[in-house]
Coordinates of C-alpha atoms in Angstrom, one line a residue:
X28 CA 69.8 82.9 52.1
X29 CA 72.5 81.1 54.1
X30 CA 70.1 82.8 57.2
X31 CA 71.4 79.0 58.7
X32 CA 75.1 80.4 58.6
X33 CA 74.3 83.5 60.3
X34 CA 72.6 81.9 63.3
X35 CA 75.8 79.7 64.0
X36 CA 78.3 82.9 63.9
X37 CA 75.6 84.7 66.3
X38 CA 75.5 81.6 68.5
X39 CA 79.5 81.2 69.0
X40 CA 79.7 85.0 69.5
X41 CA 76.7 85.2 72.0
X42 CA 78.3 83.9 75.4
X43 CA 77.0 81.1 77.6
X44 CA 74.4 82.4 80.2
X45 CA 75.7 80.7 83.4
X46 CA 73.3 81.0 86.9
X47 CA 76.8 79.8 89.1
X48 CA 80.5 80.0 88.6
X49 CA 80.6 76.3 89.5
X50 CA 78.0 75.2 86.7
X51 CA 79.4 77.8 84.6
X52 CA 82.8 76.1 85.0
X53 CA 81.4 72.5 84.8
X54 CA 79.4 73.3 81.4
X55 CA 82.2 75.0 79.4
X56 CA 84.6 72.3 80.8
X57 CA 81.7 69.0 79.5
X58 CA 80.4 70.9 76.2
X59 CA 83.6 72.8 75.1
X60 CA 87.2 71.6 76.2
X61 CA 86.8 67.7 77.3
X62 CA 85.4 67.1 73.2
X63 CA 89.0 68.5 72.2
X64 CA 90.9 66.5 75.2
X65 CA 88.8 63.5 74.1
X66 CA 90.4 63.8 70.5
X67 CA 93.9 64.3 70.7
X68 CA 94.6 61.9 73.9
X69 CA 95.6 64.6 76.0
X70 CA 93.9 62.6 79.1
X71 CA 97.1 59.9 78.3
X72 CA 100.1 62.4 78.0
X73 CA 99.0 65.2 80.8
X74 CA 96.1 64.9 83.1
X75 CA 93.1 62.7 83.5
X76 CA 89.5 64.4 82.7
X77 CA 88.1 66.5 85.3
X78 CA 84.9 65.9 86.5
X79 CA 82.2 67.6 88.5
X80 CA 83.6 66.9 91.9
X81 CA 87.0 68.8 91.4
X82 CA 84.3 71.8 90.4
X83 CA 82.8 71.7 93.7
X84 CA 85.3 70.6 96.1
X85 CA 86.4 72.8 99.1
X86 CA 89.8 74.6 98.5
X87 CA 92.8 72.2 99.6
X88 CA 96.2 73.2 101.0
X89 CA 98.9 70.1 99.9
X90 CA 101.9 70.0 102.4
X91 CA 105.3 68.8 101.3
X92 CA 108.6 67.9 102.9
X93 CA 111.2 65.7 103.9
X94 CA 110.3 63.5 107.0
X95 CA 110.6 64.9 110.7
X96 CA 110.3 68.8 108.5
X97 CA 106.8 69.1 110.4
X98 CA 104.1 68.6 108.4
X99 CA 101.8 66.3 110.6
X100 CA 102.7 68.6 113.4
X101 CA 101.8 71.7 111.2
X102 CA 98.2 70.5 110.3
X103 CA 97.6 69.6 114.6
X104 CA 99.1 73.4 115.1
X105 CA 96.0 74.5 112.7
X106 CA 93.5 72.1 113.6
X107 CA 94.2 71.9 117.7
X108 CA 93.0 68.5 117.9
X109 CA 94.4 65.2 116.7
X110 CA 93.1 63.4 113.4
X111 CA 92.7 59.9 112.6
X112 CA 95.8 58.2 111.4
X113 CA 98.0 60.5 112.6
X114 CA 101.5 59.8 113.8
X115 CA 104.6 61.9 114.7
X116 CA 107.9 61.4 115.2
X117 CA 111.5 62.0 114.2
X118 CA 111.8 58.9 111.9
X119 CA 109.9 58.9 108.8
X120 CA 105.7 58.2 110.3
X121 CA 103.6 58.9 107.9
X122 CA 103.9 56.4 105.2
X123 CA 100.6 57.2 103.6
X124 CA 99.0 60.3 101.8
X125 CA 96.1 61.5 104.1
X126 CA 93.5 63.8 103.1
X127 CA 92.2 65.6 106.1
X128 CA 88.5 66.8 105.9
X129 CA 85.4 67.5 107.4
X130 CA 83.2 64.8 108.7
X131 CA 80.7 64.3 111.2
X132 CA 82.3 61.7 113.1
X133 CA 85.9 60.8 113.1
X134 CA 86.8 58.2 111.1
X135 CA 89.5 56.5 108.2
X136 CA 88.1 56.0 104.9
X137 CA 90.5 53.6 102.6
X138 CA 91.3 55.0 99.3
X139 CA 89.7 52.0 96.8
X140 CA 86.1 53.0 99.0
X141 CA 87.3 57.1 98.3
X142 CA 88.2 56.3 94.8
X143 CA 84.6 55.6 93.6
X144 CA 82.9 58.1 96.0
X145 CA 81.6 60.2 93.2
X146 CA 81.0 62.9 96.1
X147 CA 84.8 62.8 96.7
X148 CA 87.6 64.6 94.0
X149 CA 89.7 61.6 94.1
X150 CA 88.2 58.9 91.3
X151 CA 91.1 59.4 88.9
X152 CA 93.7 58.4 91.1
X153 CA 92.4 54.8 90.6
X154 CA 94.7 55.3 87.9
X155 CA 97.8 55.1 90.0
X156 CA 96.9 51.5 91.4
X157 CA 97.1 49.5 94.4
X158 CA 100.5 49.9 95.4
X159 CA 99.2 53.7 95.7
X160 CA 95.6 53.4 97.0
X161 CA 96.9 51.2 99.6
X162 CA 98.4 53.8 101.0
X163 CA 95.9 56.7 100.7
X164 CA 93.4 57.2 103.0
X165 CA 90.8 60.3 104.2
X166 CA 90.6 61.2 107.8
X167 CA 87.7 63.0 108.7
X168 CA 86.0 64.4 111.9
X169 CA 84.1 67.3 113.1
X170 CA 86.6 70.4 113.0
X171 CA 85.7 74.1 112.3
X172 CA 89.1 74.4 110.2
X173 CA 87.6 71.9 107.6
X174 CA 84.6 73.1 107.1
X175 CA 86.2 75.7 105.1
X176 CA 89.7 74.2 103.5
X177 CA 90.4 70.2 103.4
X178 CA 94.8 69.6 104.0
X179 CA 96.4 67.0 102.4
X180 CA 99.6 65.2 104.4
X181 CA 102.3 63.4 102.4
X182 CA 104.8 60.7 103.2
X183 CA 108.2 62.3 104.3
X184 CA 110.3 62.8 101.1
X185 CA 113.7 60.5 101.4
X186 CA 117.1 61.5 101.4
X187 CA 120.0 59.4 101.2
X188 CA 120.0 55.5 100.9
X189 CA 116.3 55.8 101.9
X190 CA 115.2 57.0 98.3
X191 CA 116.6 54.2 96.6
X192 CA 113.4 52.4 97.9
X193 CA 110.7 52.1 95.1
X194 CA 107.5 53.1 97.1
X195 CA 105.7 50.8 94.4
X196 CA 104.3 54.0 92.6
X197 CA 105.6 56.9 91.0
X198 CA 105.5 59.5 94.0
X199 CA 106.2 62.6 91.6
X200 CA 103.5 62.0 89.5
X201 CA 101.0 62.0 92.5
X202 CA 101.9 64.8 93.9
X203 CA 101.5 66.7 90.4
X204 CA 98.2 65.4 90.1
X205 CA 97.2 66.5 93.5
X206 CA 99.0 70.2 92.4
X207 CA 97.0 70.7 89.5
X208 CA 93.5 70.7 91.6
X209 CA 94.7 71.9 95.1
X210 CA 94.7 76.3 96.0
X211 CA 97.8 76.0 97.9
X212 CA 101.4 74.1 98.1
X213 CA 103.5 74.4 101.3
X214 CA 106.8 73.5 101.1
X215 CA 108.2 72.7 104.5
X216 CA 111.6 72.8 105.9
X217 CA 113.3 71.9 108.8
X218 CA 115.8 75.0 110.2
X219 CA 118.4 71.8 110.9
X220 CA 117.6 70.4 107.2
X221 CA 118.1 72.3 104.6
X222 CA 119.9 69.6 102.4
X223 CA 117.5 68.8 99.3
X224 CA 117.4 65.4 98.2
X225 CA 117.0 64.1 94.8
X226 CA 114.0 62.8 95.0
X227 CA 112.7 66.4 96.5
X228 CA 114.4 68.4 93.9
X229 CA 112.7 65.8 91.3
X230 CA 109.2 66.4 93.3
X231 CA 109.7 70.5 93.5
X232 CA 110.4 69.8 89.9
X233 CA 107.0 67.9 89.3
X234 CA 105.3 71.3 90.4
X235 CA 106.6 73.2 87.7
X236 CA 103.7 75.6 86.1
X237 CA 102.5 75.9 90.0
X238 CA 104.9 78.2 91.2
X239 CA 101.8 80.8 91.5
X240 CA 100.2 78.5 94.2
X241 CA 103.8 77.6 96.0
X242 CA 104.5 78.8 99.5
X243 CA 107.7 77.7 101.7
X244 CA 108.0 77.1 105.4
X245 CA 111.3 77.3 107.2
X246 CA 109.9 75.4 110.2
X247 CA 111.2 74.9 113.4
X248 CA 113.4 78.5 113.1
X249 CA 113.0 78.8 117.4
X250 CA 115.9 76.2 117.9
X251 CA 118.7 78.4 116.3
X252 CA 120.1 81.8 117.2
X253 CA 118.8 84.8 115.2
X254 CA 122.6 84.8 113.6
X255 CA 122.4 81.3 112.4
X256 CA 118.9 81.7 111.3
X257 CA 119.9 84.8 108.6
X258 CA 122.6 82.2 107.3
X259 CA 119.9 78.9 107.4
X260 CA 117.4 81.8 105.0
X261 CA 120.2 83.0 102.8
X262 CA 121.0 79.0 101.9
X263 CA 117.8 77.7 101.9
X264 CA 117.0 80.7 99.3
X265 CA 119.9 79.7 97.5
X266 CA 119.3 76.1 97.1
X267 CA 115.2 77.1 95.9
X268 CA 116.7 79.5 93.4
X269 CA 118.2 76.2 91.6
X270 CA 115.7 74.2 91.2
X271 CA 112.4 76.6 91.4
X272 CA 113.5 78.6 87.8
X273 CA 111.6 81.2 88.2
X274 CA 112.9 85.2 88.4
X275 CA 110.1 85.5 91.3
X276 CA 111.4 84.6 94.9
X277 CA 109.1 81.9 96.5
X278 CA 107.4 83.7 99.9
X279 CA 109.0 81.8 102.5
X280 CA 107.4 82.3 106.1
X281 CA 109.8 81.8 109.0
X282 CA 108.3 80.5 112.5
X283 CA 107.5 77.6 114.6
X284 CA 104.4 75.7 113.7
X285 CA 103.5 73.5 116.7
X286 CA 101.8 74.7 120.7
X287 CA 105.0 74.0 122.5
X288 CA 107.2 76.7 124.0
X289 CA 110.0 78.1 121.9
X290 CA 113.4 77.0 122.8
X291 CA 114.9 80.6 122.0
X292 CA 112.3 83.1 122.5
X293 CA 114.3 85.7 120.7
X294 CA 112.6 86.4 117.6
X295 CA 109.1 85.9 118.9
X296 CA 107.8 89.0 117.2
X297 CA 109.4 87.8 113.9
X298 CA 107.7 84.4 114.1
X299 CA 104.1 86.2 115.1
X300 CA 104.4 88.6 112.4
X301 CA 105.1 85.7 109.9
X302 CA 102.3 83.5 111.3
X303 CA 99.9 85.9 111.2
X304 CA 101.2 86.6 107.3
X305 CA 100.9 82.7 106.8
X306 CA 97.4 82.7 108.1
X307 CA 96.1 85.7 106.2
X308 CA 97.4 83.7 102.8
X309 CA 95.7 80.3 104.1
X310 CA 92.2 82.2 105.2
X311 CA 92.0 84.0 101.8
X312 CA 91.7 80.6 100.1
X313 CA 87.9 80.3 100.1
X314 CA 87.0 83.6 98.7
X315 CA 89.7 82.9 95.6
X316 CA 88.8 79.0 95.2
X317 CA 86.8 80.3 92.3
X318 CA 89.3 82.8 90.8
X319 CA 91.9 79.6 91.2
X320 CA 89.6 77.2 89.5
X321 CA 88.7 79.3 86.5
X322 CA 92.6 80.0 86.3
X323 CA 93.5 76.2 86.1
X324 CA 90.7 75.9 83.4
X325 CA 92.4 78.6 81.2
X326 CA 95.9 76.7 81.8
X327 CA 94.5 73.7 81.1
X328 CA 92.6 74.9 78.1
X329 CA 96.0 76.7 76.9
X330 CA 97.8 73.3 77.0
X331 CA 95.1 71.1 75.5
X332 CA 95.6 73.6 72.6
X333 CA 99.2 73.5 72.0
X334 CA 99.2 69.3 72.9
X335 CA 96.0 69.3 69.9
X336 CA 99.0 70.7 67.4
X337 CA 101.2 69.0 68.4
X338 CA 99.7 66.0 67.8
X339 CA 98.1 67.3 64.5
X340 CA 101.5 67.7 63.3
X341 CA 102.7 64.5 64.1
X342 CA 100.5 63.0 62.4
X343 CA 100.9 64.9 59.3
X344 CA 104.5 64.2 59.1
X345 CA 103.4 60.5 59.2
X346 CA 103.9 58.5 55.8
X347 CA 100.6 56.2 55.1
X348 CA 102.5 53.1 53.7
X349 CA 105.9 52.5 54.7
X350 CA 108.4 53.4 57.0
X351 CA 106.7 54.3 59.9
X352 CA 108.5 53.2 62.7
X353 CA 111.6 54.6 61.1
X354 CA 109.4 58.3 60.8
X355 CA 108.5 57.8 64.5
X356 CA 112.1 58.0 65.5
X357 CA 112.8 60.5 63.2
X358 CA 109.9 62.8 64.5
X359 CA 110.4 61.7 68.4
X360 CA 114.0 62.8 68.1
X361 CA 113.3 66.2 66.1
X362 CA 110.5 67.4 68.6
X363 CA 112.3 70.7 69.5
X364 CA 112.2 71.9 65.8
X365 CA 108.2 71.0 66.0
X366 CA 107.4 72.7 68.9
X367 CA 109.6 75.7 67.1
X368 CA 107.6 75.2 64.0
X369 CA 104.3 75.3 65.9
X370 CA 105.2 78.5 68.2
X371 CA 105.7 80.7 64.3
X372 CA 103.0 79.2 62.9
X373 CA 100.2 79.7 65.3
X374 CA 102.3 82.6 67.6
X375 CA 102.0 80.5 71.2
X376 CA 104.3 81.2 73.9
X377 CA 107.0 78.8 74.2
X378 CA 105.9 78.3 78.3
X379 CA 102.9 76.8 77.3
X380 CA 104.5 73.9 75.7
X381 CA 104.6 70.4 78.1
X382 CA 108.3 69.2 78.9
X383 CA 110.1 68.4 76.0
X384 CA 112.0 65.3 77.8
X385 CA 108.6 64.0 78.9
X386 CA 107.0 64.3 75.9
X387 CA 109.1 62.4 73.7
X388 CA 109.4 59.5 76.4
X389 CA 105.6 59.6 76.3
X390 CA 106.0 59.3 72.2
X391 CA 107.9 56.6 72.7
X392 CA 104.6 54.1 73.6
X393 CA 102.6 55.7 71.3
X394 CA 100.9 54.7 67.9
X395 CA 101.1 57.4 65.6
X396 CA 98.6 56.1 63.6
X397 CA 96.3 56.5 65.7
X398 CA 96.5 59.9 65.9
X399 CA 94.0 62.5 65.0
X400 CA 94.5 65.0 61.9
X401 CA 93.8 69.4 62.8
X402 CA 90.4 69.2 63.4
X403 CA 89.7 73.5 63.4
X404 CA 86.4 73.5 64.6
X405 CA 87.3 71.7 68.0
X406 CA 90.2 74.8 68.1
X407 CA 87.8 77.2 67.4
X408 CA 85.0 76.1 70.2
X409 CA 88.0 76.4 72.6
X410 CA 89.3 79.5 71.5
X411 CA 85.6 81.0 71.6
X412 CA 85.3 80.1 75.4
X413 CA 88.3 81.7 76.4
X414 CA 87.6 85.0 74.1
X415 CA 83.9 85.3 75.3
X416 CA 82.4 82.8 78.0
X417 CA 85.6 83.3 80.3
X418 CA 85.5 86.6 80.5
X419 CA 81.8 86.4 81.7
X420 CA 82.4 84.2 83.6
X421 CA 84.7 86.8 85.1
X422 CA 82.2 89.0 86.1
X423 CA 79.7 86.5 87.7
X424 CA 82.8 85.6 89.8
X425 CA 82.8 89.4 91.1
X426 CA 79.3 89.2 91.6
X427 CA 79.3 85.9 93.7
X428 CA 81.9 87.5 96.2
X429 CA 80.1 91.1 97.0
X430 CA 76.7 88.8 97.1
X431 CA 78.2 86.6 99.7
X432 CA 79.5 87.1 103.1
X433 CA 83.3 87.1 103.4
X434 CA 84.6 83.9 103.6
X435 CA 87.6 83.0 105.4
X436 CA 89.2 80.1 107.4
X437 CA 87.9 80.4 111.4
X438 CA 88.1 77.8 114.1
X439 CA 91.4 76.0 115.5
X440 CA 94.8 78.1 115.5
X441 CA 93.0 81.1 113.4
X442 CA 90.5 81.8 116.0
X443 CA 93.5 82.1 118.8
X444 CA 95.5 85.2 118.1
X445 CA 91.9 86.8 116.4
X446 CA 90.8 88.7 120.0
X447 CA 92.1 89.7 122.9
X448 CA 95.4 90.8 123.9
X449 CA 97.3 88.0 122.5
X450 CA 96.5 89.0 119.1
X451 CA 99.4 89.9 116.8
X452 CA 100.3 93.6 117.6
X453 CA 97.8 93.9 120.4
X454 CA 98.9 96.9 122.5
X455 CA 101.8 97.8 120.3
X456 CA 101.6 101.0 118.0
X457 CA 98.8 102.6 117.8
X458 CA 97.7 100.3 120.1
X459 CA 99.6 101.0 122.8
X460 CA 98.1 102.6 126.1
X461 CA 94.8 100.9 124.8
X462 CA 93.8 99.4 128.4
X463 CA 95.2 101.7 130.4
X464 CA 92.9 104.4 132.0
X465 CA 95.2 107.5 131.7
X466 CA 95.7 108.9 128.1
X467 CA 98.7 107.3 126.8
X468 CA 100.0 110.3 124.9
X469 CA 99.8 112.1 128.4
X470 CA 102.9 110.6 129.2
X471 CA 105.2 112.9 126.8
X472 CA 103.1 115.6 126.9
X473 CA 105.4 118.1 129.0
X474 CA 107.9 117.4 126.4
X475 CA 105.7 118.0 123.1
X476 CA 103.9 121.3 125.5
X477 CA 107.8 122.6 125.5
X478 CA 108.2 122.7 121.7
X479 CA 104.3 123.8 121.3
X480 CA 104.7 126.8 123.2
X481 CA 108.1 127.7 121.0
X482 CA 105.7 127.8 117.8
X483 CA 103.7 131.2 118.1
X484 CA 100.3 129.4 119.6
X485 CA 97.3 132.2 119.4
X486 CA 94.4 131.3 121.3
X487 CA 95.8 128.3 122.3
X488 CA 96.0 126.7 118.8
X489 CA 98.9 126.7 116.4
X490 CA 98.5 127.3 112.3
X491 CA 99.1 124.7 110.4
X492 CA 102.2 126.5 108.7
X493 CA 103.9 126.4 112.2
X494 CA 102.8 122.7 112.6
X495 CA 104.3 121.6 109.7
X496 CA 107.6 123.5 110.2
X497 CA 108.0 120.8 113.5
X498 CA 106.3 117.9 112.0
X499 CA 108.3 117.7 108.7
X500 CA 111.5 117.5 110.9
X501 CA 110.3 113.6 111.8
X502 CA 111.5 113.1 107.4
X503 CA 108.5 111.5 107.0
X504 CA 107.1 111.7 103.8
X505 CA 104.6 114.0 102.8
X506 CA 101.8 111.2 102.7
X507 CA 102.0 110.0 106.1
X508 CA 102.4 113.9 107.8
X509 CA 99.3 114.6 105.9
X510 CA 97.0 111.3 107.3
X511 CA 98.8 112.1 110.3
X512 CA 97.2 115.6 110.6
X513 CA 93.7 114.2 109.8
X514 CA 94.0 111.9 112.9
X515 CA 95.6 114.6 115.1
X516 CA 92.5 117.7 113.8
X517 CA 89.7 116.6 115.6
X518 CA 88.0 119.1 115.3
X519 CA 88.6 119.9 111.6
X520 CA 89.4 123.6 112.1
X521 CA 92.6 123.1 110.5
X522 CA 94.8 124.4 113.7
X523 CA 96.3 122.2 116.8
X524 CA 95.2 123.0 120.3
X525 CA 98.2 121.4 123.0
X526 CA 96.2 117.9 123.1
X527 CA 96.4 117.6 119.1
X528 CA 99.7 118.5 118.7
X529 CA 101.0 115.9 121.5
X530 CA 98.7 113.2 119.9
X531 CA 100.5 114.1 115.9
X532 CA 104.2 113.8 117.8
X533 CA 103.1 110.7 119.3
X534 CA 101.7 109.4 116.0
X535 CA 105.0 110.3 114.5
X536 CA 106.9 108.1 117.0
X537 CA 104.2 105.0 116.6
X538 CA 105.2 105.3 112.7
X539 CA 108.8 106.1 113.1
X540 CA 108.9 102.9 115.3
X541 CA 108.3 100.8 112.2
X542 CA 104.3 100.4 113.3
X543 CA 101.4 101.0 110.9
X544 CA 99.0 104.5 111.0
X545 CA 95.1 103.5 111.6
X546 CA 92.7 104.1 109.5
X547 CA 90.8 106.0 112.3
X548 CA 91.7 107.4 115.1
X549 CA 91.4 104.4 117.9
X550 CA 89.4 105.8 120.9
X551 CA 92.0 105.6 123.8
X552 CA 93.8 107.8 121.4
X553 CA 91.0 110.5 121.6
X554 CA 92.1 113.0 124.2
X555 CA 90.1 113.3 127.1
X556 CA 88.9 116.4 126.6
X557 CA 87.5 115.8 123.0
X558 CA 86.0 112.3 123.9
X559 CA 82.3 114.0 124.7
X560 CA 82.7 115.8 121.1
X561 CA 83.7 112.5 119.3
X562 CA 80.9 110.6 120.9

């Protein structure tokens, strides 16, 4: 009996079986979420349906910045060759959002042609109009960058007089769509430009609830002195930490993003170090497109619940006869005790809840009429897909990544410092001496033989007891003495002949210096009377 009621509970318990993460993500997103979206409007108050193109779309990197900060410049630095449409200058140049991606000839595609490219995850921006889709275009051409990442370029954010300009659509809200669906927001910043306008702060605003995909550039750091540029980091931190609320610094990455010369060359090291940081984060973005997309799906999920309450409870509150406008206001105006009421009652966090200023200006327009009662079986699907077929989905996105080849960003400015001795840190540390023909460590050698002759050597070899009476000396920490003597016993007997003890001394200086210990012991390390033995 009722053997109709145990199949259902077995069926929402039993997880989805997905082949891919992508269809796995596309099906609970169709079959499980959009029904509750659908129902309680949330496509009008936060963000328009996703559909199977934002799924399957390459990972995108969105720069942002006031004009002349270096954001055309920045994308040429990575691409090393010029795209379509591009134009650079110290005035404000680029006038149009341009999504840079991969093609196989160069060419400008309008956005009302990109709009309805089903192939393309831009359809819903149709919703922004003319005034916008006038002035958004895709540039695309054969690079080996974009076969991995698409970038997105933005107008120049105004300062001054300049922002009292309508641009003819609301600028915020387009960049907040693009947030939601890109991997990575750069914030750029000019060294000799740290004032923040009001429409940036209002635009840094918009990216609120994407702080975990936010990175800034202070761009342009070569034209200052390395004095002026500590003061330029300590204001610019200063000025984020007002409007980015968060109790997490943002990562800011200092350098000089285009191929000409620096102008003062003295923090070179600084500005490689940083690069190569910068680049590291940007490669990565491919092998955690599907971690990010399955994370946007729970945070979207999250907020589709608390907006399906909210308007639940709205419309409960509604009288059926009379007096409704008058309720409206009442409600609109008493949102914060709702959202209070609604955080006890079904114990949500109040940082999932959508902008309180926002949503009762959104209110405003609406007919609460219209509105659709607590429907818990819509709540329930949802809450089933993030208890079971996330978490499985989970593991197939573990399985997809040791299945498939590492995947990172090559081609253009990545491939540059990759190789050869121009690559960060080449021939510095425990690189150093690594073309020379003479053993490296050879050089200090009469001074490390003077102190290994003063510790009791039998046969030629020292204990370890005696070693580490000298080696702990350095105040190293116990950790690093110990990887140390791994690299330094060659021969594993556990004692240091002359050539061992010279190459742990000289390890001691590489770390000492502020440089990282290999792994392994590099082979121009290897003295030469041990390289036959560790052939």
């Amino acid at each position: 009996m009722f053997s109709w009621l145990r199949s259902d509970d077995r069926r929402r318990k039993d997880p989805e079986v997905f082949q891919t993460v992508s269809d796995g993500l596309k099906k609970l997103y169709r079959t499980k979420l959009l029904p509750l979206e659908e129902h309680y409007r949330f496509h009008e108050f936060h963000s328009p349906a996703l559909e199977d193109a934002d799924f399957d779309n390459k990972p995108m990197v969105l720069l942002v910045g006031q004009y002349s900060t270096g954001k055309t410049t920045f994308i040429r630095y990575l691409l090393e060759q010029d795209f379509p449409g591009m134009r650079i200058g110290p005035e404000p140049t680029t006038d149009s959002f341009i999504s840079v991606m991969r093609g196989e000839v160069e060419g400008i595609i309008p956005g009302n042609a990109l709009v309805v490219d089903p192939k393309k995850p831009f359809r819903k921006l149709n919703a922004f109009g003319n005034a916008f889709l006038n002035r958004f275009v895709c540039a695309q051409l054969p690079n080996p960058v974009l076969e991995s990442i698409s970038v997105i370029d933005t107008p120049g954010i105004l300062s001054g007089e300049k922002q009292r300009i309508s641009r003819g659509y609301d600028f915020a809200a387009v960049l907040e769509w693009f947030a939601e669906r890109v991997d990575r927001i750069i914030l750029l910043f000019d060294a000799h430009k740290l004032d923040i306008s009001d429409e940036f702060s209002e635009v840094i605003k918009a990216l609120k609830n994407h702080e975990d995909k936010m990175r800034v550039v202070l761009n342009k750091a070569d034209q200052i002195e390395t004095q002026q540029l500590m003061r330029v980091y300590g204001a610019l931190m200063w000025s984020l930490g007002k409007i980015v609320n968060t109790p997490e610094v943002i990562r800011v990455y200092i350098g000089s993003f285009w191929s000409h010369p620096l102008l003062i060359p003295d923090n070179r090291k600084l500005f490689e170090a940083e690069e190569q940081d910068l680049f590291r984060d940007i490669q990565s973005l491919p092998r955690n497109a599907a971690l990010r997309k399955l994370n946007d799906l729970i945070k979207r999920a999250r907020l589709a619940k608390v907006h399906a309450y909210i308007i639940s409870s709205l419309k409960k509150e509604m009288p059926s006869m009379f007096g409704k406008d008058n309720k409206k206001k009442e409600l609109v105006n008493n949102l914060a005790e709702i959202y209070g009421q609604i955080e006890r009652e079904h114990q949500i966090s109040p940082g999932d809840f959508p902008n309180l200023k926002r949503m009762q200006d959104q209110l405003q327009a609406q007919d609460f009429s219209k509105f659709q009662p607590l429907k818990s079986k819509l709540l329930e699907v949802v809450d089933d897909m993030l208890a079971h077929d996330i978490a499985q989905l989970m593991v197939l996105v573990r399985q997809e990544e040791s299945q498939q080849p590492a995947q990172i960003v090559k081609g253009g400015a990545f491939e540059g410092t990759l190789h050869g001795p121009f690559g960060h840190g080449y021939g510095e540390g425990a690189g150093e001496g690594i073309d020379d023909a003479e053993w490296v460590v050879a050089r200090d050698k009469p001074m490390y033989d003077e102190i290994f002759y003063t510790l009791s050597p039998v046969d030629g070899k020292i204990t370890g007891a005696n070693a580490k009476k000298e080696m702990v000396r350095s105040k190293l920490p116990n950790s690093v003495l110990g990887k140390i003597w791994k690299l330094a016993d060659i021969d594993k007997d556990g004692m240091l002949d002359d050539e061992e003890f010279a190459l742990a001394n000289h390890l001691i200086k590489v770390k000492l210096e502020g440089h990282e210990l290999p792994n392994e012991l590099p082979a121009h390390l290897v003295p030469p009377s041990k390289r036959k033995a560790a052939e």
